[in-house]
Short mmCIF file of C-alpha atoms in Angstrom, two decimals:
data_model
loop_
_atom_site.label_atom_id
_atom_site.label_comp_id
_atom_site.label_asym_id
_atom_site.label_seq_id
_atom_site.Cartn_x
_atom_site.Cartn_y
_atom_site.Cartn_z
CA ALA D 1 -8.91 22.40 33.23
CA ASN D 2 -9.61 23.06 29.59
CA LYS D 3 -6.69 25.46 29.10
CA ALA D 4 -4.13 22.76 28.29
CA PRO D 5 -6.16 21.00 25.56
CA PHE D 6 -7.09 24.36 24.06
CA SER D 7 -3.44 25.46 24.05
CA PHE D 8 -2.48 22.16 22.45
CA GLN D 9 -5.07 22.72 19.72
CA ILE D 10 -3.72 26.21 19.04
CA CYS D 11 -0.13 24.90 18.80
CA PHE D 12 -1.22 22.04 16.54
CA LEU D 13 -3.10 24.39 14.19
CA LEU D 14 -0.16 26.81 14.02
CA PHE D 15 2.28 24.01 13.23
CA ALA D 16 -0.10 22.57 10.63
CA VAL D 17 -0.21 25.94 8.88
CA LEU D 18 3.60 26.17 8.97
CA TYR D 19 3.89 22.61 7.62
CA ILE D 20 1.54 23.32 4.69
CA VAL D 21 3.38 26.54 3.80
CA SER D 22 6.75 24.74 4.04
CA TYR D 23 5.47 21.95 1.79
CA PHE D 24 4.44 24.39 -0.93
CA ILE D 25 7.79 26.19 -0.68
CA ILE D 26 9.82 22.99 -1.05
CA THR D 27 7.69 21.59 -3.88
CA ARG D 28 8.11 24.90 -5.71
CA TYR D 29 11.89 24.40 -5.82
CA LYS D 30 12.10 20.61 -5.90
CA ARG D 31 13.10 19.05 -9.19
CA LYS D 32 10.13 17.40 -10.82
CA ALA D 33 10.61 13.62 -11.00
CA ASP D 34 8.71 10.88 -12.78
CA GLU D 35 5.39 9.90 -11.26
CA GLN D 36 6.28 6.21 -11.16
CA GLU D 37 5.68 4.49 -7.82
CA ASP D 38 9.09 2.84 -7.65
CA GLU D 39 11.49 2.50 -4.74
CA ASP D 40 13.32 5.79 -5.38
CA ALA D 41 10.01 7.67 -5.54
CA ILE D 42 9.04 6.37 -2.09
CA VAL D 43 12.45 7.32 -0.68
CA ASN D 44 12.19 10.81 -2.21
CA ARG D 45 8.71 11.24 -0.76
CA ILE D 46 9.84 10.28 2.75
CA SER D 47 12.82 12.65 2.50
CA LEU D 48 10.45 15.37 1.27
CA PHE D 49 8.18 14.94 4.31
CA LEU D 50 11.15 15.03 6.71
CA SER D 51 12.55 18.14 5.01
CA THR D 52 9.14 19.80 5.19
CA PHE D 53 8.93 19.02 8.91
CA THR D 54 12.39 20.52 9.44
CA LEU D 55 11.52 23.69 7.53
CA ALA D 56 8.31 24.04 9.57
CA VAL D 57 10.33 23.69 12.79
CA SER D 58 12.73 26.37 11.51
CA ALA D 59 9.82 28.72 10.84
CA GLY D 60 8.45 27.99 14.32
CA ALA D 61 11.83 28.79 15.90
CA VAL D 62 11.88 32.12 14.04
CA LEU D 63 8.31 33.03 15.02
CA LEU D 64 8.66 31.93 18.64
CA LEU D 65 10.58 34.96 19.91
CA PRO D 66 8.23 37.56 18.31
CA PHE D 67 5.24 35.51 19.54
CA SER D 68 6.63 35.54 23.09
CA ILE D 69 7.27 39.29 23.00
CA ILE D 70 3.81 40.16 21.69
CA SER D 71 2.17 37.70 24.11
CA ASN D 72 3.86 39.40 27.05
CA GLU D 73 2.55 42.81 25.96
CA ILE D 74 -0.98 41.43 25.43
CA LEU D 75 -1.00 39.89 28.91
CA LEU D 76 0.10 43.23 30.37
CA SER D 77 -2.59 45.16 28.48
CA PHE D 78 -5.45 42.71 29.22
CA PRO D 79 -4.54 40.86 32.43
CA GLN D 80 -8.09 39.79 33.33
CA ASN D 81 -9.49 39.07 29.88
CA TYR D 82 -11.19 35.67 29.80
CA TYR D 83 -10.44 35.00 26.12
CA ILE D 84 -6.67 35.19 26.52
CA GLN D 85 -6.33 33.14 29.70
CA TRP D 86 -4.88 30.32 27.64
CA LEU D 87 -1.97 32.63 26.77
CA ASN D 88 0.16 32.18 29.90
CA GLY D 89 3.74 31.62 31.00
CA SER D 90 3.46 27.84 31.07
CA LEU D 91 2.36 27.80 27.41
CA ILE D 92 5.30 30.01 26.38
CA HIS D 93 7.76 27.88 28.35
CA GLY D 94 6.31 24.74 26.80
CA LEU D 95 6.61 26.15 23.29
CA TRP D 96 10.28 27.04 23.83
CA ASN D 97 11.00 23.55 25.14
CA LEU D 98 9.17 21.97 22.20
CA ALA D 99 11.06 24.17 19.72
CA SER D 100 14.37 23.17 21.30
CA LEU D 101 13.39 19.48 21.34
CA PHE D 102 12.23 19.44 17.70
CA SER D 103 15.30 21.40 16.62
CA ASN D 104 17.53 18.76 18.21
CA LEU D 105 15.42 15.99 16.70
CA CYS D 106 15.61 17.45 13.19
CA LEU D 107 19.28 18.37 13.37
CA PHE D 108 20.64 15.12 14.82
CA VAL D 109 18.10 12.50 13.70
CA LEU D 110 15.67 13.41 10.94
CA MET D 111 17.95 15.26 8.54
CA PRO D 112 20.85 12.77 8.79
CA PHE D 113 18.32 9.97 8.33
CA ALA D 114 16.84 11.69 5.24
CA PHE D 115 20.30 12.20 3.71
CA PHE D 116 21.59 8.67 4.37
CA PHE D 117 18.25 7.17 3.34
CA LEU D 118 18.39 9.09 0.08
CA GLU D 119 21.96 7.93 -0.64
CA SER D 120 21.58 4.35 0.58
CA GLU D 121 21.36 1.30 -1.68
CA GLY D 122 21.37 -1.54 0.84
CA PHE D 123 24.24 -3.71 2.02
CA ALA D 124 25.79 -6.15 -0.42
CA GLY D 125 24.36 -9.62 -0.12
CA LEU D 126 20.98 -8.48 1.18
CA LYS D 127 17.79 -8.36 -0.82
CA LYS D 128 17.32 -4.91 -2.33
CA GLY D 129 14.37 -2.89 -1.15
CA ILE D 130 13.15 -0.33 1.36
CA ARG D 131 14.03 -2.50 4.36
CA ALA D 132 17.63 -2.93 3.20
CA ARG D 133 17.97 0.82 2.71
CA ILE D 134 16.48 1.53 6.14
CA LEU D 135 18.91 -0.95 7.73
CA GLU D 136 21.89 0.71 6.06
CA THR D 137 20.62 4.14 7.10
CA LEU D 138 20.24 3.09 10.75
CA VAL D 139 23.76 1.64 10.80
CA MET D 140 25.14 4.88 9.34
CA LEU D 141 23.23 6.91 11.95
CA ILE D 142 24.67 4.82 14.79
CA LEU D 143 28.21 5.24 13.43
CA LEU D 144 27.65 8.99 13.02
CA ALA D 145 26.33 9.26 16.60
CA LEU D 146 29.38 7.43 17.94
CA LEU D 147 31.67 9.70 15.92
CA ILE D 148 30.03 12.89 17.18
CA LEU D 149 29.93 11.55 20.74
CA GLY D 150 33.65 10.83 20.62
CA ILE D 151 34.53 14.23 19.13
CA VAL D 152 32.50 16.16 21.72
CA TRP D 153 33.80 14.00 24.57
CA VAL D 154 37.42 14.58 23.53
CA ALA D 155 36.80 18.30 23.00
CA SER D 156 35.24 18.63 26.45
CA ALA D 157 38.14 16.73 27.98
CA LEU D 158 40.66 19.07 26.35
CA ILE D 159 38.80 22.29 27.19
CA ASP D 160 37.50 21.49 30.68
CA ASN D 161 39.53 18.59 32.04
CA ASP D 162 38.06 17.85 35.46
CA ALA D 163 36.14 14.98 37.00
CA ALA D 164 32.78 16.78 37.16
CA SER D 165 32.71 17.70 33.47
CA MET D 166 33.88 14.23 32.45
CA GLU D 167 31.17 12.52 34.49
CA SER D 168 28.50 14.90 33.25
CA LEU D 169 29.10 13.76 29.69
CA TYR D 170 27.76 10.34 30.66
CA ASP D 171 24.39 11.98 31.33
CA LEU D 172 23.11 11.86 27.76
CA TRP D 173 19.78 13.64 28.13
CA GLU D 174 20.46 16.28 30.81
CA PHE D 175 23.93 17.37 29.74
CA TYR D 176 25.24 15.85 26.52
CA LEU D 177 22.45 16.86 24.13
CA PRO D 178 22.15 20.44 25.51
CA TYR D 179 25.94 20.71 25.43
CA LEU D 180 26.07 19.48 21.83
CA TYR D 181 23.22 21.81 20.86
CA SER D 182 25.11 24.64 22.57
CA CYS D 183 28.08 23.96 20.27
CA ILE D 184 25.78 23.93 17.22
CA SER D 185 24.16 27.15 18.41
CA LEU D 186 27.57 28.80 18.81
CA MET D 187 28.44 27.74 15.25
CA GLY D 188 25.08 29.13 14.08
CA CYS D 189 25.73 32.43 15.84
CA LEU D 190 29.17 32.64 14.22
CA LEU D 191 27.54 31.92 10.86
CA LEU D 192 24.99 34.67 11.55
CA LEU D 193 27.87 37.00 12.46
CA LEU D 194 29.25 36.35 8.98
CA CYS D 195 25.97 36.36 7.03
CA THR D 196 23.94 39.13 8.67
CA PRO D 197 26.30 42.10 8.01
CA VAL D 198 26.69 40.96 4.40
CA GLY D 199 22.92 40.57 4.11
CA LEU D 200 22.24 44.01 5.61
CA SER D 201 24.30 45.64 2.87
CA ARG D 202 23.05 43.23 0.20
CA MET D 203 19.38 44.01 1.04
CA PHE D 204 19.67 47.36 -0.75
CA THR D 205 20.71 45.62 -3.98
CA VAL D 206 18.03 42.94 -3.65
CA MET D 207 15.24 45.46 -3.08
CA GLY D 208 16.62 47.53 -5.95
CA GLN D 209 16.20 44.50 -8.22
CA LEU D 210 12.65 43.84 -7.01
CA LEU D 211 11.44 47.43 -7.18
CA VAL D 212 11.26 49.84 -10.11
CA LYS D 213 13.99 52.46 -9.92
CA PRO D 214 13.35 56.13 -10.76
CA THR D 215 14.05 57.02 -14.39
CA ILE D 216 16.42 59.92 -13.86
CA LEU D 217 18.32 61.09 -16.98
CA GLU D 218 17.28 57.92 -18.82
CA ASP D 219 15.52 57.32 -22.11
CA LEU D 220 13.68 54.02 -21.73
CA ASP D 221 12.37 54.06 -25.31
CA GLU D 222 15.90 54.32 -26.68
CA GLN D 223 17.13 51.52 -24.41
CA MET D 224 14.18 49.37 -25.44
CA TYR D 225 14.98 49.94 -29.11
CA ILE D 226 18.65 48.99 -28.61
CA ILE D 227 17.86 45.85 -26.61
CA THR D 228 15.35 44.74 -29.27
CA LEU D 229 17.99 45.10 -31.99
CA GLU D 230 20.47 43.18 -29.86
CA GLU D 231 17.97 40.36 -29.30
CA ALA D 232 17.23 40.13 -33.04
CA ALA D 233 20.97 40.05 -33.86
CA ILE D 234 21.65 37.22 -31.41
CA GLN D 235 18.65 35.30 -32.71
CA ARG D 236 19.93 35.59 -36.32
CA ARG D 237 23.37 34.39 -35.25
CA LEU D 238 21.78 31.50 -33.40
CA ASN D 239 19.74 30.49 -36.43
CA GLY D 240 22.79 30.65 -38.72
CA ILE D 241 25.07 28.48 -36.56
CA SER D 242 25.16 24.77 -37.28
CA SER D 243 23.82 22.53 -34.53
CA THR D 244 27.12 20.63 -34.51
CA VAL D 245 28.93 23.59 -32.89
CA GLU D 246 27.47 22.97 -29.44
CA TYR D 247 29.65 25.30 -27.39
CA GLN D 248 28.84 28.34 -29.56
CA THR D 249 25.14 27.49 -29.46
CA ALA D 250 25.17 27.22 -25.66
CA ASP D 251 26.97 30.56 -25.28
CA LEU D 252 24.54 32.32 -27.59
CA GLU D 253 21.55 30.81 -25.81
CA ARG D 254 22.84 32.06 -22.46
CA GLU D 255 23.46 35.50 -23.96
CA LEU D 256 19.96 35.49 -25.45
CA GLU D 257 18.43 34.67 -22.06
CA LYS D 258 20.28 37.60 -20.48
CA VAL D 259 19.06 39.97 -23.17
CA LYS D 260 15.48 38.74 -22.76
CA SER D 261 15.73 39.26 -19.01
CA LYS D 262 16.93 42.84 -19.54
CA LYS D 263 14.09 43.40 -21.98
CA ILE D 264 11.52 42.18 -19.47
CA ASN D 265 12.94 44.53 -16.82
CA LEU D 266 12.77 47.47 -19.23
CA GLU D 267 9.16 46.63 -20.12
CA ARG D 268 8.29 46.50 -16.43
CA ARG D 269 9.91 49.88 -15.82
CA LYS D 270 8.00 51.39 -18.73
CA LYS D 271 4.66 50.07 -17.45
CA ALA D 272 5.28 51.20 -13.85
CA SER D 273 3.34 54.24 -12.65
CA ALA D 274 5.03 57.47 -11.62
CA TRP D 275 4.34 57.03 -7.90
CA GLU D 276 5.77 53.50 -7.99
CA ARG D 277 8.99 54.74 -9.60
CA ASN D 278 9.47 57.98 -7.70
CA LEU D 279 7.92 57.24 -4.29
CA VAL D 280 8.04 53.52 -3.42
CA TYR D 281 11.70 52.95 -4.28
CA PRO D 282 13.10 55.89 -2.23
CA ALA D 283 10.75 55.10 0.67
CA VAL D 284 11.87 51.46 0.82
CA MET D 285 15.55 52.43 0.61
CA ILE D 286 15.12 54.96 3.43
CA LEU D 287 13.25 52.38 5.51
CA LEU D 288 16.05 49.83 5.05
CA LEU D 289 18.63 52.43 6.03
CA ILE D 290 16.65 53.37 9.15
CA GLU D 291 16.24 49.73 10.25
CA THR D 292 19.93 49.01 9.70
CA SER D 293 20.96 52.14 11.59
CA ILE D 294 18.67 51.27 14.50
CA SER D 295 20.16 47.75 14.65
CA VAL D 296 23.72 49.10 14.79
CA PHE D 297 22.68 51.71 17.38
CA LEU D 298 21.09 49.07 19.63
CA VAL D 299 24.21 46.91 19.40
CA ALA D 300 26.41 49.90 20.31
CA LEU D 301 24.09 50.67 23.25
CA ASN D 302 24.26 47.05 24.36
CA ILE D 303 28.07 47.22 24.35
CA LEU D 304 27.88 50.11 26.81
CA TYR D 305 25.41 48.19 28.98
CA LEU D 306 27.75 45.20 29.01
CA LEU D 307 30.60 47.36 30.26
CA VAL D 308 28.67 48.94 33.14
CA ASP D 309 25.93 46.46 34.09
CA GLU D 310 26.26 42.72 34.71
CA THR D 311 22.53 42.11 34.17
CA ALA D 312 22.97 43.04 30.48
CA MET D 313 24.57 39.63 29.94
CA PRO D 314 22.26 37.11 28.24
CA LYS D 315 22.42 34.98 31.41
CA GLY D 316 22.72 37.93 33.79
CA SER D 317 19.12 38.05 34.91
CA GLY D 318 16.27 35.62 35.22
CA GLY D 319 13.75 38.17 34.03
CA PRO D 320 10.44 39.21 35.59
CA GLY D 321 8.47 36.42 33.90
CA ILE D 322 5.76 36.40 31.25
CA GLY D 323 3.02 38.97 31.80
CA ASN D 324 4.63 40.68 34.82
CA ALA D 325 6.59 43.53 33.22
CA SER D 326 7.20 44.97 29.78
CA LEU D 327 10.30 43.73 27.99
CA SER D 328 10.79 47.08 26.24
CA THR D 329 11.42 50.54 27.58
CA PHE D 330 8.83 52.03 25.21
CA GLY D 331 6.13 49.45 25.89
CA PHE D 332 4.05 48.12 23.03
CA VAL D 333 5.73 50.41 20.46
CA GLY D 334 9.17 49.23 21.50
CA ALA D 335 8.04 45.60 21.38
CA ALA D 336 6.70 46.10 17.84
CA LEU D 337 10.04 47.65 16.83
CA GLU D 338 11.90 44.66 18.29
CA ILE D 339 9.74 42.25 16.31
CA ILE D 340 10.35 44.18 13.07
CA LEU D 341 14.10 44.17 13.68
CA ILE D 342 14.13 40.43 14.46
CA PHE D 343 12.39 39.60 11.18
CA TYR D 344 14.65 42.04 9.34
CA LEU D 345 17.76 40.38 10.76
CA MET D 346 16.47 36.93 9.81
CA VAL D 347 15.73 37.94 6.21
CA SER D 348 19.10 39.70 5.99
CA SER D 349 20.92 36.64 7.33
CA VAL D 350 19.29 34.39 4.71
CA VAL D 351 20.13 36.88 1.95
CA GLY D 352 23.69 37.15 3.23
CA PHE D 353 24.00 33.36 3.48
CA TYR D 354 23.20 32.87 -0.19
CA SER D 355 25.32 35.91 -1.15
CA LEU D 356 28.52 34.40 0.22
CA ARG D 357 30.76 32.93 -2.47
CA PHE D 358 31.04 29.61 -0.66
CA PHE D 359 27.23 29.13 -0.70
CA GLU D 360 26.39 30.67 -4.08
CA ASN D 361 25.96 27.27 -5.75
CA PHE D 362 23.81 26.23 -2.79
CA THR D 363 20.99 28.55 -3.80
CA PRO D 364 17.80 26.63 -4.68
CA ARG D 365 16.34 27.07 -8.15
CA LYS D 366 12.71 26.79 -9.10
CA ASP D 367 11.78 23.26 -10.28
CA ASP D 368 15.50 22.37 -10.55
CA THR D 369 16.75 21.61 -7.03
CA THR D 370 17.81 18.10 -6.11
CA MET D 371 16.54 16.49 -2.94
CA THR D 372 20.07 16.38 -1.51
CA LYS D 373 20.45 20.14 -1.96
CA ILE D 374 17.01 20.69 -0.39
CA ILE D 375 18.12 18.72 2.69
CA GLY D 376 21.27 20.85 2.92
CA ASN D 377 19.24 24.06 2.63
CA CYS D 378 16.80 22.90 5.32
CA VAL D 379 19.68 22.12 7.69
CA SER D 380 21.25 25.53 7.03
CA ILE D 381 17.96 27.36 7.60
CA LEU D 382 17.40 25.35 10.80
CA VAL D 383 20.83 26.29 12.16
CA LEU D 384 20.28 29.98 11.32
CA SER D 385 16.74 30.09 12.74
CA SER D 386 17.75 28.27 15.95
CA ALA D 387 20.60 30.73 16.49
CA LEU D 388 18.45 33.81 15.73
CA PRO D 389 16.86 34.07 19.23
CA VAL D 390 20.30 33.64 20.80
CA MET D 391 21.83 36.30 18.54
CA SER D 392 18.95 38.73 19.18
CA ARG D 393 19.40 38.40 22.95
CA THR D 394 23.21 38.54 22.74
CA LEU D 395 23.15 41.73 20.65
CA GLY D 396 20.58 43.41 22.88
CA ILE D 397 17.93 43.64 20.16
CA THR D 398 15.50 42.28 22.75
CA ARG D 399 15.67 41.92 26.55
CA PHE D 400 13.58 38.77 26.51
CA ASP D 401 15.42 36.13 28.54
CA LEU D 402 15.60 32.84 26.68
CA LEU D 403 13.53 29.97 27.98
CA GLY D 404 14.05 26.23 27.75
CA ASP D 405 17.23 24.76 26.31
CA PHE D 406 17.80 27.90 24.24
CA GLY D 407 19.02 29.62 27.42
CA ARG D 408 21.20 26.81 28.76
CA PHE D 409 24.22 27.58 26.61
CA ASN D 410 27.41 27.88 28.63
CA TRP D 411 29.06 30.45 26.38
CA LEU D 412 26.24 32.97 27.01
CA GLY D 413 27.71 33.56 30.45
CA ASN D 414 31.20 34.36 29.15
CA PHE D 415 31.67 38.13 29.22
CA TYR D 416 34.52 38.20 26.72
CA ILE D 417 32.71 36.06 24.14
CA VAL D 418 29.53 38.16 24.34
CA LEU D 419 31.42 41.47 24.23
CA SER D 420 33.59 40.33 21.30
CA TYR D 421 30.48 39.17 19.45
CA ASN D 422 28.82 42.57 19.84
CA LEU D 423 31.96 44.45 18.82
CA LEU D 424 32.53 42.29 15.74
CA PHE D 425 28.91 42.63 14.65
CA ALA D 426 28.95 46.42 14.96
CA ILE D 427 32.32 46.80 13.22
CA VAL D 428 31.64 44.35 10.37
CA THR D 429 28.15 45.76 9.71
CA THR D 430 29.50 49.31 9.61
CA LEU D 431 32.30 48.32 7.23
CA CYS D 432 29.87 46.49 4.91
CA LEU D 433 27.55 49.50 4.78
CA VAL D 434 30.41 51.95 4.19
CA ARG D 435 31.74 49.74 1.40
CA LYS D 436 28.26 49.47 -0.09
CA PHE D 437 27.51 53.19 -0.19
CA THR D 438 31.01 54.25 -1.27
CA SER D 439 31.38 51.69 -4.07
CA ALA D 440 30.05 54.07 -6.76
CA VAL D 441 32.41 56.86 -5.64
CA ARG D 442 35.31 54.40 -5.48
CA GLU D 443 34.64 53.19 -9.03
CA GLU D 444 34.58 56.77 -10.34
CA LEU D 445 37.88 57.58 -8.57
CA LEU D 446 39.50 54.48 -10.09
CA LYS D 447 38.30 55.53 -13.53
CA ALA D 448 39.55 59.08 -13.00
CA ILE D 449 43.10 57.96 -12.20
CA GLY D 450 43.09 55.21 -14.85
CA LEU D 451 43.10 52.18 -12.52
CA ASP D 452 39.70 50.85 -13.53
CA LYS D 453 41.30 48.24 -15.82
CA LEU D 454 43.05 46.61 -12.88
CA HIS D 455 39.67 45.28 -11.52
CA LEU D 456 40.38 46.33 -7.96
CA SER D 457 36.73 45.93 -7.05
CA ASN D 458 35.99 42.37 -5.96
CA ASN D 459 32.22 42.55 -5.92
CA PRO D 460 30.72 42.39 -9.40
CA ARG D 461 27.25 43.00 -8.01
CA ASP D 462 28.15 46.45 -6.75
CA SER D 463 29.75 47.56 -10.00
CA GLU D 464 26.96 46.87 -12.44
CA ALA D 465 26.47 50.53 -13.26
CA LYS D 466 26.82 50.94 -17.00
CA PRO D 467 26.35 54.04 -19.13
CA SER D 468 23.08 54.18 -20.96
CA ALA D 469 22.68 54.90 -24.64
CA ASN D 470 22.38 58.66 -24.07
CA GLY D 471 25.67 58.77 -22.15
CA HIS D 472 24.28 59.22 -18.62
CA GLN D 473 24.95 56.95 -15.69
CA LYS D 474 22.19 54.36 -15.23
CA SER D 475 22.61 53.69 -11.53
CA LEU D 476 24.51 55.17 -8.61
#
């Protein structure tokens, strides 16, 4: 009788921890405003709390699938343990339903309310204040709901024009919201299909920037001397320019910041120990390559399963249930590998999302991100995190059958959509990796035949290799 309250306490504590972490993350990037208790400050604070709640829900949606996988293995290993009796199938089902409900709530209610509330000023003729802004926000939400309802209703009528589907759209709670969330999930999966392969190849560059690279054929002291002279020269030019020439001053200040950043990186490389330079960097690069290769291999294996076995479809089997059978062929080790790959795919998708040219200006900056941009980032992270369990099951990364409204998507039962998704993911990921690891060779071939001045390489991040002062290549 005490299992349900205890489970509720566990869920509440976990969500409280996620909310606190999300709050610190958002406040780290949020633009610092005046501490005056005026109307705009109250509106910003309410939008901040709603954005924090949405980010916490996104984190919960990401952690839910690994939590379910590890819970299943724990129940198999200790079936009669008294201390884990609260960890049961009903709790897991309830968590999936809550995650789906809160995701819908944040996506269709809270985040639109936060955006319209932030942009509202109150209707003309009414007394200005919080109530007037809330009234305008509610009116905008009703109009937006009617617009979305009409679009989905017309789209359903065009795609599936029969009496049953038309009547089912009148059932708002049982059909319309899951159907609408299914469309959002499909868009999220398509966005993940675009972001994740880019992120998998971009992860090597990101980790290369975070870690200290080996100093092969490089003279750090000579580079440090040159960068110091360059910094002093720019500083003298900056001091000699009149303050009236604003555009030259701004250009020199940006150039000075770049030089200082390079100097800090060189100082860090000089202070790094030998094992950090020569052991950690190659180990991390090899680990990333292994994880990416395993992901592509599992997707290729899932394509074969789809061609020969109907139960490989995401909606092909109901599953044995929580705690009845292992979800992985290799037991606990396989489950741990699945969890690692799920987190790796999520991090790669976020990196790939902010690496796309369309979303480059969307990247949050420390202490300089507007509340509107924070709301947009929270919505994007929510869409990606909600689609991650669906993508993991569709690609065959895990055999865990989705529970709750996450598994009620109609398109998961379409063989051609699922097969095309797997094929596109495998092909695009392979092409991104091949392009990544052949970029240095391609640049050298272009230089050898004299076509390097035509700028045939579109990615400036992959062609940052510059010769050092002693004439050797700095990076491969």
